[in-house]
Short mmCIF file of C-alpha atoms and ligand atoms in Angstrom, two decimals:
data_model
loop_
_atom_site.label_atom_id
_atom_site.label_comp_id
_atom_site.label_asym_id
_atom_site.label_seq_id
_atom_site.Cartn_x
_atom_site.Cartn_y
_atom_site.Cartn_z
CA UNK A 1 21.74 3.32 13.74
CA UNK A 2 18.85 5.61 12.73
CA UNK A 3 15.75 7.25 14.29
CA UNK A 4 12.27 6.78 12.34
CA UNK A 5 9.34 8.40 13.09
CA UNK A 6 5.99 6.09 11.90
CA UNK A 7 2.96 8.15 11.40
CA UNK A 8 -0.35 6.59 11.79
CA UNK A 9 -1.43 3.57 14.32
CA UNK A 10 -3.67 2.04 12.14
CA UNK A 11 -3.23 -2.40 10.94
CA UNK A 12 -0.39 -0.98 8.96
CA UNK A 13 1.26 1.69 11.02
CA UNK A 14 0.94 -1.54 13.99
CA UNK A 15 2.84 -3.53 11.54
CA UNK A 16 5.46 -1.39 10.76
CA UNK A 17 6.28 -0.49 14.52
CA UNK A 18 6.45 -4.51 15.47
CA UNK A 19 8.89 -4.78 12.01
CA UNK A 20 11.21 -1.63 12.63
CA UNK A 21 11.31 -2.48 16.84
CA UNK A 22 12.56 -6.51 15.10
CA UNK A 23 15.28 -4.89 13.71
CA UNK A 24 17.75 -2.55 16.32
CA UNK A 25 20.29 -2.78 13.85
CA UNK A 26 18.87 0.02 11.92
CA UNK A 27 16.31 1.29 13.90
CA UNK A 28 17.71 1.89 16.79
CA UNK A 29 14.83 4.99 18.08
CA UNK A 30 11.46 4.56 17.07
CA UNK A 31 8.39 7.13 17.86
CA UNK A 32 4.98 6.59 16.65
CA UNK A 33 2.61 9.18 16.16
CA UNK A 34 -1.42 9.21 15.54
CA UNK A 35 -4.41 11.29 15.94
CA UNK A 36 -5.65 8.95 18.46
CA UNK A 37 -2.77 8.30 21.53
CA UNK A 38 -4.80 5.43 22.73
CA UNK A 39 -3.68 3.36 19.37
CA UNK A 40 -0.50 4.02 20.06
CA UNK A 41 -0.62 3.07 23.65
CA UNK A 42 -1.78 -0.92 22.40
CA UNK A 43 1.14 -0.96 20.08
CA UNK A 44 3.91 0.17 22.11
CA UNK A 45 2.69 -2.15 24.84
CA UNK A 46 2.58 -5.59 22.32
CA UNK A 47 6.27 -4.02 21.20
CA UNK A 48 7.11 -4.34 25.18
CA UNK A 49 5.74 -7.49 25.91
CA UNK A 50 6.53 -9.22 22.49
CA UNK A 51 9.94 -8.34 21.56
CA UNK A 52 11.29 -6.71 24.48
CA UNK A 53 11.62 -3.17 23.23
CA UNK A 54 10.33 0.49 24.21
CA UNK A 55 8.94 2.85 21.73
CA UNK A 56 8.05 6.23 22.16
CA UNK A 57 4.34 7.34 20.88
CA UNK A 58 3.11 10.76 20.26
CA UNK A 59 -0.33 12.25 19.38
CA UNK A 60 -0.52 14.30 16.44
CA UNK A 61 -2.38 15.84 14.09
CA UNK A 62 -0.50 15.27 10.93
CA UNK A 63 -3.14 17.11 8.28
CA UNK A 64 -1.30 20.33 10.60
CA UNK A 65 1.81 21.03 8.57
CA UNK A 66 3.34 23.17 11.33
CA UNK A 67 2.71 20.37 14.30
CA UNK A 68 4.25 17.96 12.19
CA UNK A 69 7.09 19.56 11.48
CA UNK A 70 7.23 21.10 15.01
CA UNK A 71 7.60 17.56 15.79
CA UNK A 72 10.05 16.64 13.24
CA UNK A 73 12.14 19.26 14.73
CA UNK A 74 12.38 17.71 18.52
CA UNK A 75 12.72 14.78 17.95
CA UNK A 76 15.21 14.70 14.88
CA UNK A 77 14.64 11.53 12.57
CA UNK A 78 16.27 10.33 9.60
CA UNK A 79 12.61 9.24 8.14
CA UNK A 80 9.16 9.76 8.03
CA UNK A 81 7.62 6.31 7.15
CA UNK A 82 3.87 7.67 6.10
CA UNK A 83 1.38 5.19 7.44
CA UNK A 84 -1.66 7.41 7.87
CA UNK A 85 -3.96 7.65 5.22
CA UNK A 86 -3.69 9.33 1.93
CA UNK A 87 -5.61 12.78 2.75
CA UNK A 88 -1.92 13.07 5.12
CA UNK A 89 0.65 12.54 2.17
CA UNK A 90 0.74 16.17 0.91
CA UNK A 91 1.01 18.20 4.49
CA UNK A 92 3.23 15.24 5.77
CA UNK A 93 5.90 15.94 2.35
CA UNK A 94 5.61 19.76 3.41
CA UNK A 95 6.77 19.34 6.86
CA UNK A 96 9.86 17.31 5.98
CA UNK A 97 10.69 19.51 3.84
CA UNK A 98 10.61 22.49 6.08
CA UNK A 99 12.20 20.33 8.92
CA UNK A 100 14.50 18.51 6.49
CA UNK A 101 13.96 14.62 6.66
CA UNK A 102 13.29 12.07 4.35
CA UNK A 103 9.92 10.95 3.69
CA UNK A 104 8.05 7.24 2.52
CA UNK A 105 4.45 6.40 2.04
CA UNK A 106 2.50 3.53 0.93
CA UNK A 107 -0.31 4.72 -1.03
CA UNK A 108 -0.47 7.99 -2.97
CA UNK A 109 -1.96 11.53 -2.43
CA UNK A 110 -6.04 11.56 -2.91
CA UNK A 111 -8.19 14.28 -2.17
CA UNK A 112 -10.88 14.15 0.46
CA UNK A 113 -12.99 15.75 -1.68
CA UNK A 114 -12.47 13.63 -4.67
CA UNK A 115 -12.02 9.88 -5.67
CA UNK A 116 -9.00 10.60 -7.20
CA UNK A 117 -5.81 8.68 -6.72
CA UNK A 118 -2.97 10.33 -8.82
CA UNK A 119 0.83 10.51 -8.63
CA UNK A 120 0.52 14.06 -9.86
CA UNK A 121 0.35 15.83 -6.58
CA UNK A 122 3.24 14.08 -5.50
CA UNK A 123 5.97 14.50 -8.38
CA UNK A 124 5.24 17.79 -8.62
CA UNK A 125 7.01 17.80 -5.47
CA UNK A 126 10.57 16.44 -7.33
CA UNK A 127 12.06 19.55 -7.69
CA UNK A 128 12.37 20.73 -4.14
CA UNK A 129 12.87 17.34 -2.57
CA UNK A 130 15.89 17.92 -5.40
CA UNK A 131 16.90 21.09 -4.31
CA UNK A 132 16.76 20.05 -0.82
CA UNK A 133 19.13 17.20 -1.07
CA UNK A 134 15.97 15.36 -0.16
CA UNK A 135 14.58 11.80 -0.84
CA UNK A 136 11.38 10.74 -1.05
CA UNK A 137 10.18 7.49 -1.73
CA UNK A 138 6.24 6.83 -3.17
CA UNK A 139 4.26 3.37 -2.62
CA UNK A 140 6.51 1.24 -0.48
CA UNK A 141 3.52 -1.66 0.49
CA UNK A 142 3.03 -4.37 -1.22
CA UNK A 143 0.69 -2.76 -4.12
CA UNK A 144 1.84 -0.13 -4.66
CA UNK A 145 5.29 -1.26 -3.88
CA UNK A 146 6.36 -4.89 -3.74
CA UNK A 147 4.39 -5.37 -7.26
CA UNK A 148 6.67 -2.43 -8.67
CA UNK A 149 9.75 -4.60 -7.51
CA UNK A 150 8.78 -7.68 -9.10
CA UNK A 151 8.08 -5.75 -12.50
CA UNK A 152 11.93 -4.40 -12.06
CA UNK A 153 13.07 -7.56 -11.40
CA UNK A 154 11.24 -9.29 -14.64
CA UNK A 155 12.95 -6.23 -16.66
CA UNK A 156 16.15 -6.59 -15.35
CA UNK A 157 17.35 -10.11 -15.02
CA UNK A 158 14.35 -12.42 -16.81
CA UNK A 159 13.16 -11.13 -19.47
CA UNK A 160 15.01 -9.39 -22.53
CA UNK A 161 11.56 -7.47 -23.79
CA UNK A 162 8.23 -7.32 -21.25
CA UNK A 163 5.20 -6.79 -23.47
CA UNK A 164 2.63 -7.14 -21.07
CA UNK A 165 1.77 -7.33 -17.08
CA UNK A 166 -1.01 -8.43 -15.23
CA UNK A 167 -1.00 -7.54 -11.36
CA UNK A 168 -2.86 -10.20 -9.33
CA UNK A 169 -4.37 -9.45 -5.83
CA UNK A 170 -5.83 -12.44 -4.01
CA UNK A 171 -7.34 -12.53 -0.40
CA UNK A 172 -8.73 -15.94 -0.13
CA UNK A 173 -9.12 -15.51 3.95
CA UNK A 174 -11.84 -15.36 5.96
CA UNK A 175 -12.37 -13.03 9.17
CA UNK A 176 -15.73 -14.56 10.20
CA UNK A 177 -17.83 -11.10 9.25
CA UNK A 178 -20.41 -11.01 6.92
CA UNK A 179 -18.71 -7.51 5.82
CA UNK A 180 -15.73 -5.86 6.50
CA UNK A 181 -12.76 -3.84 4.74
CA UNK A 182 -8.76 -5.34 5.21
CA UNK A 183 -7.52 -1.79 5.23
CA UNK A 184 -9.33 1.54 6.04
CA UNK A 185 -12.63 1.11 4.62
CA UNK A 186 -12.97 4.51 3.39
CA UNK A 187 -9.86 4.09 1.54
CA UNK A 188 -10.95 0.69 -0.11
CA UNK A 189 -14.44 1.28 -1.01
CA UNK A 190 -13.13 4.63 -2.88
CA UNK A 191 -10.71 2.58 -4.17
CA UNK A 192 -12.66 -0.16 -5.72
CA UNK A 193 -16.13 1.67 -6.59
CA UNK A 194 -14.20 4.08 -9.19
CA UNK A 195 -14.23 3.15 -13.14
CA UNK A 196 -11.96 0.42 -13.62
CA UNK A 197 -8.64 1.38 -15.86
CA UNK A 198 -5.90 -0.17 -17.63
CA UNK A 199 -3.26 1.06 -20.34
CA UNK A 200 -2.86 -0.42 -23.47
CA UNK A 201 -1.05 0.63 -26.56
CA UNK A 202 -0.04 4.05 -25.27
CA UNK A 203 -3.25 4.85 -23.59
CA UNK A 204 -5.20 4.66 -20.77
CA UNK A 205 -9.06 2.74 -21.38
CA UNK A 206 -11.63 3.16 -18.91
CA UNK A 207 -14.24 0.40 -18.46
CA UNK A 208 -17.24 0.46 -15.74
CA UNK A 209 -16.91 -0.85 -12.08
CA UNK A 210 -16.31 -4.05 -11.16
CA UNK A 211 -17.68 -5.24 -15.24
CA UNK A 212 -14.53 -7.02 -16.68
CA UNK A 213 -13.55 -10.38 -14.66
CA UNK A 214 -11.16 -13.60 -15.20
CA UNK A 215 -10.49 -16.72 -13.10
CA UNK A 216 -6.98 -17.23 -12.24
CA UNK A 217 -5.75 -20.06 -10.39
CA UNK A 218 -3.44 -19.01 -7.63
CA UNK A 219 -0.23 -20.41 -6.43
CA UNK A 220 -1.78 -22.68 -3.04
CA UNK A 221 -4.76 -20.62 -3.33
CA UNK A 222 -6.84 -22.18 -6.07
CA UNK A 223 -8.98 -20.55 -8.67
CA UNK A 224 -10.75 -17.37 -8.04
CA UNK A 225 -12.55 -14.58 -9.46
CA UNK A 226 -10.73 -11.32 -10.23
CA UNK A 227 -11.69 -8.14 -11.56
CA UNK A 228 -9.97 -5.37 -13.24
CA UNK A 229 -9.51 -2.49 -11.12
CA UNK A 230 -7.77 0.83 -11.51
CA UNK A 231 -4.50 0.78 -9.27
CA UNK A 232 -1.71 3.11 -8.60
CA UNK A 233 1.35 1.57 -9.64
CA UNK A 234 0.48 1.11 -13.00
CA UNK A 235 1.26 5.24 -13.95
CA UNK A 236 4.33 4.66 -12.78
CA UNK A 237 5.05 1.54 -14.39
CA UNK A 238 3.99 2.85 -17.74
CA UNK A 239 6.71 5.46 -17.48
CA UNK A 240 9.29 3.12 -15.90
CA UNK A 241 9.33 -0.21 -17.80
CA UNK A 242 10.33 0.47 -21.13
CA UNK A 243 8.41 -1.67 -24.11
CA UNK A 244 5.12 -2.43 -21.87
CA UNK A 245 2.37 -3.01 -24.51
CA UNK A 246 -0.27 -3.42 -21.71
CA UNK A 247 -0.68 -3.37 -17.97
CA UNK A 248 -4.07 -4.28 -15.93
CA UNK A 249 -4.87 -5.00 -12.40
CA UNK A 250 -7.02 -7.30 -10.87
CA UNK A 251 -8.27 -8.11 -7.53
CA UNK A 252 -10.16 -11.07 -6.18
CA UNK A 253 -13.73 -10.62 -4.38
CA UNK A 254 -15.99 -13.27 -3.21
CA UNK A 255 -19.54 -12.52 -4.23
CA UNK A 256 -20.91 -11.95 -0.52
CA UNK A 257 -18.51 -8.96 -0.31
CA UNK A 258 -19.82 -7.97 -3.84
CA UNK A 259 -23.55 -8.31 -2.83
CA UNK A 260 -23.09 -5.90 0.17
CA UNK A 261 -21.19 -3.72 -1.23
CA UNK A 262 -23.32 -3.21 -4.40
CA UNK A 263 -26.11 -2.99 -1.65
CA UNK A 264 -24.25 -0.35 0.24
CA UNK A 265 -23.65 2.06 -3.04
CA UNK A 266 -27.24 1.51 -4.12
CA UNK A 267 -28.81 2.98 -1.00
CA UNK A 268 -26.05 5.78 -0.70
CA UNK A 269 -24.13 4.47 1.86
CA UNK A 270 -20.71 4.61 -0.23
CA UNK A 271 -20.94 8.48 -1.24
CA UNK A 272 -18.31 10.31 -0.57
CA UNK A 273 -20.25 13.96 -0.48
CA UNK A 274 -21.56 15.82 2.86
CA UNK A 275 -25.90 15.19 3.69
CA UNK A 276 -28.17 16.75 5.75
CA UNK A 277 -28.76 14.66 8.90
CA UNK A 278 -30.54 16.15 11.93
CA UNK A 279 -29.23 19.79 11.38
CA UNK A 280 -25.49 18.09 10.99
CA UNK A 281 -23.58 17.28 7.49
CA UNK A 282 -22.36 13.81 7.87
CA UNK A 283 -20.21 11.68 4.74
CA UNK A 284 -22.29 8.32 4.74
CA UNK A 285 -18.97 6.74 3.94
CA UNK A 286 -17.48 7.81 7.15
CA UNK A 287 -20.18 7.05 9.18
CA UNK A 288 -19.94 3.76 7.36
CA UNK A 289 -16.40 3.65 8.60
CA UNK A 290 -17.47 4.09 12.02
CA UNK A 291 -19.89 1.07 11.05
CA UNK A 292 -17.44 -1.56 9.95
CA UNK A 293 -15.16 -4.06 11.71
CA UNK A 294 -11.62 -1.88 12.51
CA UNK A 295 -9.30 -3.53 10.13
CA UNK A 296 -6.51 -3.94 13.20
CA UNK A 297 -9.10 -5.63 14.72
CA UNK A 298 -9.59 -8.59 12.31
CA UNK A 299 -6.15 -10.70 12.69
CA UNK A 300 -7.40 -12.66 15.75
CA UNK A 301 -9.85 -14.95 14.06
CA UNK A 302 -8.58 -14.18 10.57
CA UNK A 303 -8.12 -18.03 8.95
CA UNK A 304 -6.34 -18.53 5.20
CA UNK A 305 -3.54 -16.69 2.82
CA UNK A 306 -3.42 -13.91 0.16
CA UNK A 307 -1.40 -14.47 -2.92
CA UNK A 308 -0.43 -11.33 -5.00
CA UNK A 309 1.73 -11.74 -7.75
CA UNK A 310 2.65 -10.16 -11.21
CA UNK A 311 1.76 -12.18 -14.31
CA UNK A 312 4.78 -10.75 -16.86
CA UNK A 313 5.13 -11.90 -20.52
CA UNK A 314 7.97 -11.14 -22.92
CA UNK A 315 10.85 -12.50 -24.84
CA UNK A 316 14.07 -14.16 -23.31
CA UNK A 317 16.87 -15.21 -25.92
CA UNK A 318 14.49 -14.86 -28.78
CA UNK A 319 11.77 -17.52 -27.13
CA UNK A 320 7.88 -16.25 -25.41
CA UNK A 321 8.09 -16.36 -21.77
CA UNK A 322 5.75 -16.18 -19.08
CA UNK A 323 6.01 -15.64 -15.49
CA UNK A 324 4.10 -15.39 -12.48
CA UNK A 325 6.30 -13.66 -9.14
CA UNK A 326 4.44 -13.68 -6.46
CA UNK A 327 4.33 -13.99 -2.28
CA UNK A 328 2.14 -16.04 -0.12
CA UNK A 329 1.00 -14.85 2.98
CA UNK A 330 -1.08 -16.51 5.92
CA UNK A 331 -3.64 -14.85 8.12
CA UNK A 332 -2.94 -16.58 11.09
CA UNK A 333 0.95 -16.69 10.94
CA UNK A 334 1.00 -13.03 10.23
CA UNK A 335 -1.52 -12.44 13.75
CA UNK A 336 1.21 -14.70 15.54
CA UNK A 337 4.07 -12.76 15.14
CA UNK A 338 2.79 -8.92 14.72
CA UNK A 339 -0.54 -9.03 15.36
CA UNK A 340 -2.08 -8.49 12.45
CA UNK A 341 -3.60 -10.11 9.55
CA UNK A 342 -2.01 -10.34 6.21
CA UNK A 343 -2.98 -7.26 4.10
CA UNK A 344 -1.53 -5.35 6.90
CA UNK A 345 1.23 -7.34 7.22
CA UNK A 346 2.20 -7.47 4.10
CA UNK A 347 1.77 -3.83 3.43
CA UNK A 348 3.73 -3.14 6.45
CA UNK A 349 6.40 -5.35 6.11
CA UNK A 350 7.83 -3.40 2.68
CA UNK A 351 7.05 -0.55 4.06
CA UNK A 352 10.01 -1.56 6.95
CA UNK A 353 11.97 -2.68 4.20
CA UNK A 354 11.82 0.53 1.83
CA UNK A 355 13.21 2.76 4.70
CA UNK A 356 15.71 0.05 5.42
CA UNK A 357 16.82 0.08 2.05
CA UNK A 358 17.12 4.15 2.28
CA UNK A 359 18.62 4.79 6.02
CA UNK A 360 21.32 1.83 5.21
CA UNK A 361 22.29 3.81 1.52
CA UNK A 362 21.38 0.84 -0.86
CA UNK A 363 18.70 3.35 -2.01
CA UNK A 364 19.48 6.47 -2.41
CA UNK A 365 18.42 9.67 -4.46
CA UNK A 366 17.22 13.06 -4.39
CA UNK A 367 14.34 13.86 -5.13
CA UNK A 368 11.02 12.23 -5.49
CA UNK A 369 11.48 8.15 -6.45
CA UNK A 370 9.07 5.34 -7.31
CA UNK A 371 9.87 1.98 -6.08
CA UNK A 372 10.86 0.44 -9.51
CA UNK A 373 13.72 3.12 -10.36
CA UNK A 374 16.01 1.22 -7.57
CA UNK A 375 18.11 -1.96 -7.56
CA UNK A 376 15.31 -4.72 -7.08
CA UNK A 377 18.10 -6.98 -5.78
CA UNK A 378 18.92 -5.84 -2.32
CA UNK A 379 15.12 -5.17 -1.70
CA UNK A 380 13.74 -8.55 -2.62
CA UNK A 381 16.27 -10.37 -0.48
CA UNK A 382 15.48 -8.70 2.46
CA UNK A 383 11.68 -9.37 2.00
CA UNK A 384 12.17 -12.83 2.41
CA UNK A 385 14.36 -12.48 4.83
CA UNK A 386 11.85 -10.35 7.20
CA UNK A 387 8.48 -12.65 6.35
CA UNK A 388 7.66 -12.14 2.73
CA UNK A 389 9.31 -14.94 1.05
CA UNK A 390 8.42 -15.09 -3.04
CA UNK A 391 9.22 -17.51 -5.82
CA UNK A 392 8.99 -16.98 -9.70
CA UNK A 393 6.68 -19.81 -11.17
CA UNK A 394 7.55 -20.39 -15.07
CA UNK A 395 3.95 -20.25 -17.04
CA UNK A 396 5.53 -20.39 -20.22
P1 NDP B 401 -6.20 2.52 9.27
O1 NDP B 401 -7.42 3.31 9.06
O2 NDP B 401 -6.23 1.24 10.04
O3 NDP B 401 -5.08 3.44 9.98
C1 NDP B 401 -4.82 4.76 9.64
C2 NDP B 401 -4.23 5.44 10.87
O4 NDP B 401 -3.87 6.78 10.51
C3 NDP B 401 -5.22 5.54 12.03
O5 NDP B 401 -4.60 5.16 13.22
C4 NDP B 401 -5.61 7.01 12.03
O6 NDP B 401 -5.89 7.58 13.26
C5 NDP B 401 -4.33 7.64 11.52
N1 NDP B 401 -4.63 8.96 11.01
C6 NDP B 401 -5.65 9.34 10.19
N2 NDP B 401 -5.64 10.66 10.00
C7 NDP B 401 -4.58 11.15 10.71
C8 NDP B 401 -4.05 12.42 10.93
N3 NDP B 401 -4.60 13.51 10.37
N4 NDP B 401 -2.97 12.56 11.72
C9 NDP B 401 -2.41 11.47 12.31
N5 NDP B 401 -2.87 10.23 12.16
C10 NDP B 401 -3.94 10.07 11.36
O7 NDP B 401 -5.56 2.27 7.83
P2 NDP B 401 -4.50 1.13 7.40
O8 NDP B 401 -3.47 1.00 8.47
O9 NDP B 401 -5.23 -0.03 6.94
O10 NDP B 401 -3.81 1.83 6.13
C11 NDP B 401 -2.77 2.77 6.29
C12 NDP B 401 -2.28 3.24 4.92
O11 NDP B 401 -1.76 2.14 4.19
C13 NDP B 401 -3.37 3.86 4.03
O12 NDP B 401 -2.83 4.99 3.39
C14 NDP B 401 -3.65 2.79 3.02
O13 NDP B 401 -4.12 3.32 1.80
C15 NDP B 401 -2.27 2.18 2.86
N6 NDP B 401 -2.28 0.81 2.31
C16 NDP B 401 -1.39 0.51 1.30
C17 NDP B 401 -1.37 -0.76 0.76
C18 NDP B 401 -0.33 -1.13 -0.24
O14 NDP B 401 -0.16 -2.32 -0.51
N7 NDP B 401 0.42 -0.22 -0.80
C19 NDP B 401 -2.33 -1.80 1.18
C20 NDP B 401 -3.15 -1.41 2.32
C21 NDP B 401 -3.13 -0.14 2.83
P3 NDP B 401 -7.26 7.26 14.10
O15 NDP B 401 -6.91 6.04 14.86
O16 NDP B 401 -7.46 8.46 14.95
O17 NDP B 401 -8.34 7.07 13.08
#
């Protein structure tokens, strides 16, 4: 029996509430907390009316280290489950510290300031989530997260030696807008107009935006396009699987999505610096933001299924081997049950499971963890227990 407190009432953050209320067994107290109450207010009402149980909601301000930890400190959880956005991570792992409670994310620390995603900020905070008798745990969605699972798994019980590792992100739905972002669209575009990177051979190789592509035809998906992206699991990976000669990641886009956005950057639209507009310094990406589609807003008519997966290939008993482990999600199942469409769902969903794993002691640590240095067993089992269900298809 454990109280959680879930900051952030975004698609994910609504996910994660309808996931944790499913499940009284472990969480038996639930309080959501966002900058804007109102969000809350439509989730804990769907919790009511869906599965019959009362949350409590909270505004906050969670970039404030001191309300957050004010808040920590009344209402006494066993776990932060981080579902705001990344600019939060940093003041969020401050006030559990100083109100001593256990923290999880799903997307690592980036500065506002900066299109930088890097696990650096966060492990430099090992020592006094250490010293604390603290545990935090980094990237528990699906990528980040499941994707780090699935490599675990590959090490640990198929696959003697894993040279290489492909993660594959496919969203093959359609939510009937001409443009629109499945999670925060600041967050994305950042995300996916930045160099692309992999690591190969001991080091890292930058290529430009959205320039290297491959078809890959996906598990009751079909073919589609993908392109090579930077992503944040792989700097963990490269530490954590021993013997990787390469890791790259890819993600799908159809080329309406690709026209617009290219449109967007060219015009200035995507920048991520302050400009002069009548005597007021506006980001154009935010006011984008304000633009777009909300992402918890695009489950209702959201038709089709996402398929992300890691492509591993190694040696078993001496022989090549190839496999592809990967989940299936639909749109419109996902809305059904939570809500939401499937890239929140599936983000929140892990994130559920990666504090259930930690409040029930099947993961445990102190200190500051990636997803990978656990037991894959116990986590995968639950995931297809609570509405990710994923199969290992031989490629060999
Ligand atoms: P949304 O923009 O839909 O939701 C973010 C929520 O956080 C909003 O409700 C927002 O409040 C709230 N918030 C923002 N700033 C603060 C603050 N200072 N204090 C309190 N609350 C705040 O984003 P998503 O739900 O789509 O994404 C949530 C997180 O999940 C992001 O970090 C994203 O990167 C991550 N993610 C991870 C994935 C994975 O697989 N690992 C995949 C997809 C997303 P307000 O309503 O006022 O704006």
């Amino acid at each position: 029996m454990s109280k959680v407190l879930i900051i952030g009432a975004g698609g994910v953050g609504g996910v994660v509430a309808h996931k944790c209320a499913k499940v009284p067994e472990v969480f038996s107290d639930i309080l959501l907390a966002s900058r804007t109450l109102r969000r809350c207010e439509v989730i804990q009402g769907q919790i009511r009316n869906m599965h019959g149980r009362d949350i409590q909601i909270a505004q906050l301000d969670a970039d404030k280290v001191k309300q957050t930890a004010a808040l920590l400190r009344g209402y006494k959880p066993d776990l932060v489950i981080n579902v705001a956005l990344p600019y939060q991570d940093l003041a969020i792992m401050d006030a559990c510290l100083e109100a001593g409670v256990d923290y999880l994310d799903t997307a690592n620390y980036e500065p506002p300031d900066e299109a930088k995603f890097e696990y650096k900020w966060q492990w430099a905070y090992r020592e006094r989530y250490r010293d604390a008798g603290r545990m935090a745990l980094l990237g528990s969605g699906f990528d980040p997260g499941v994707t780090n699972v699935f490599c675990a798994y590959a090490q640990k019980e198929l696959f003697d030696e894993v040279h290489t590792i492909d993660i594959l992100d496919c969203n093959a739905g359609d939510h009937g807008h001409p443009f629109a972002t499945n999670f925060n669209p600041e967050i994305n575009i950042r995300e996916i107009t930045q160099p692309g990177r992999y690591w190969e051979d001991g080091e890292w190789h930058e290529v430009a935006p959205m320039s290297e592509s491959m078809t890959f035809d996906f598990p009751e998906v079909g073919p589609r396009k993908a392109y090579l992206l930077y992503h944040e699991e792989m700097e963990s990976l490269v530490e954590n699987i021993p013997g990787l000669h390469r890791i790259r990641f890819w993600m799908t886009f159809g080329d309406e999505y690709l026209t617009h956005l290219r449109v967007l950057q060219n015009v200035g639209m995507t920048r991520i610096d302050p400009v002069q507009f009548q005597g007021q310094e506006i980001v154009p990406i935010q006011f984008l933001k304000a633009l777009l589609p909300d992402p918890s807003s695009l489950g209702e008519n959201y038709r089709g299924k996402t398929c992300i997966g890691c492509l591993v290939d190694g040696k078993s008993e001496g022989k090549r081997k190839q496999v592809f482990i990967y989940n299936v999600c639909d749109h419109a199942v996902c809305y059904q049950e939570v809500r939401a469409q499937a890239v929140s769902y599936t983000t929140g969903v892990p994130a559920m499971i990666g504090a259930m794993m930690m409040l029930t002691g099947k993961w445990r640590g102190e200190g500051v963890f990636n997803m990978e240095e656990f037991d894959p067993a116990p986590f995968l089992e639950a995931l297809g227990e609570h509405g990710l269900p994923w199969q290992v298809k031989d490629m060999s």
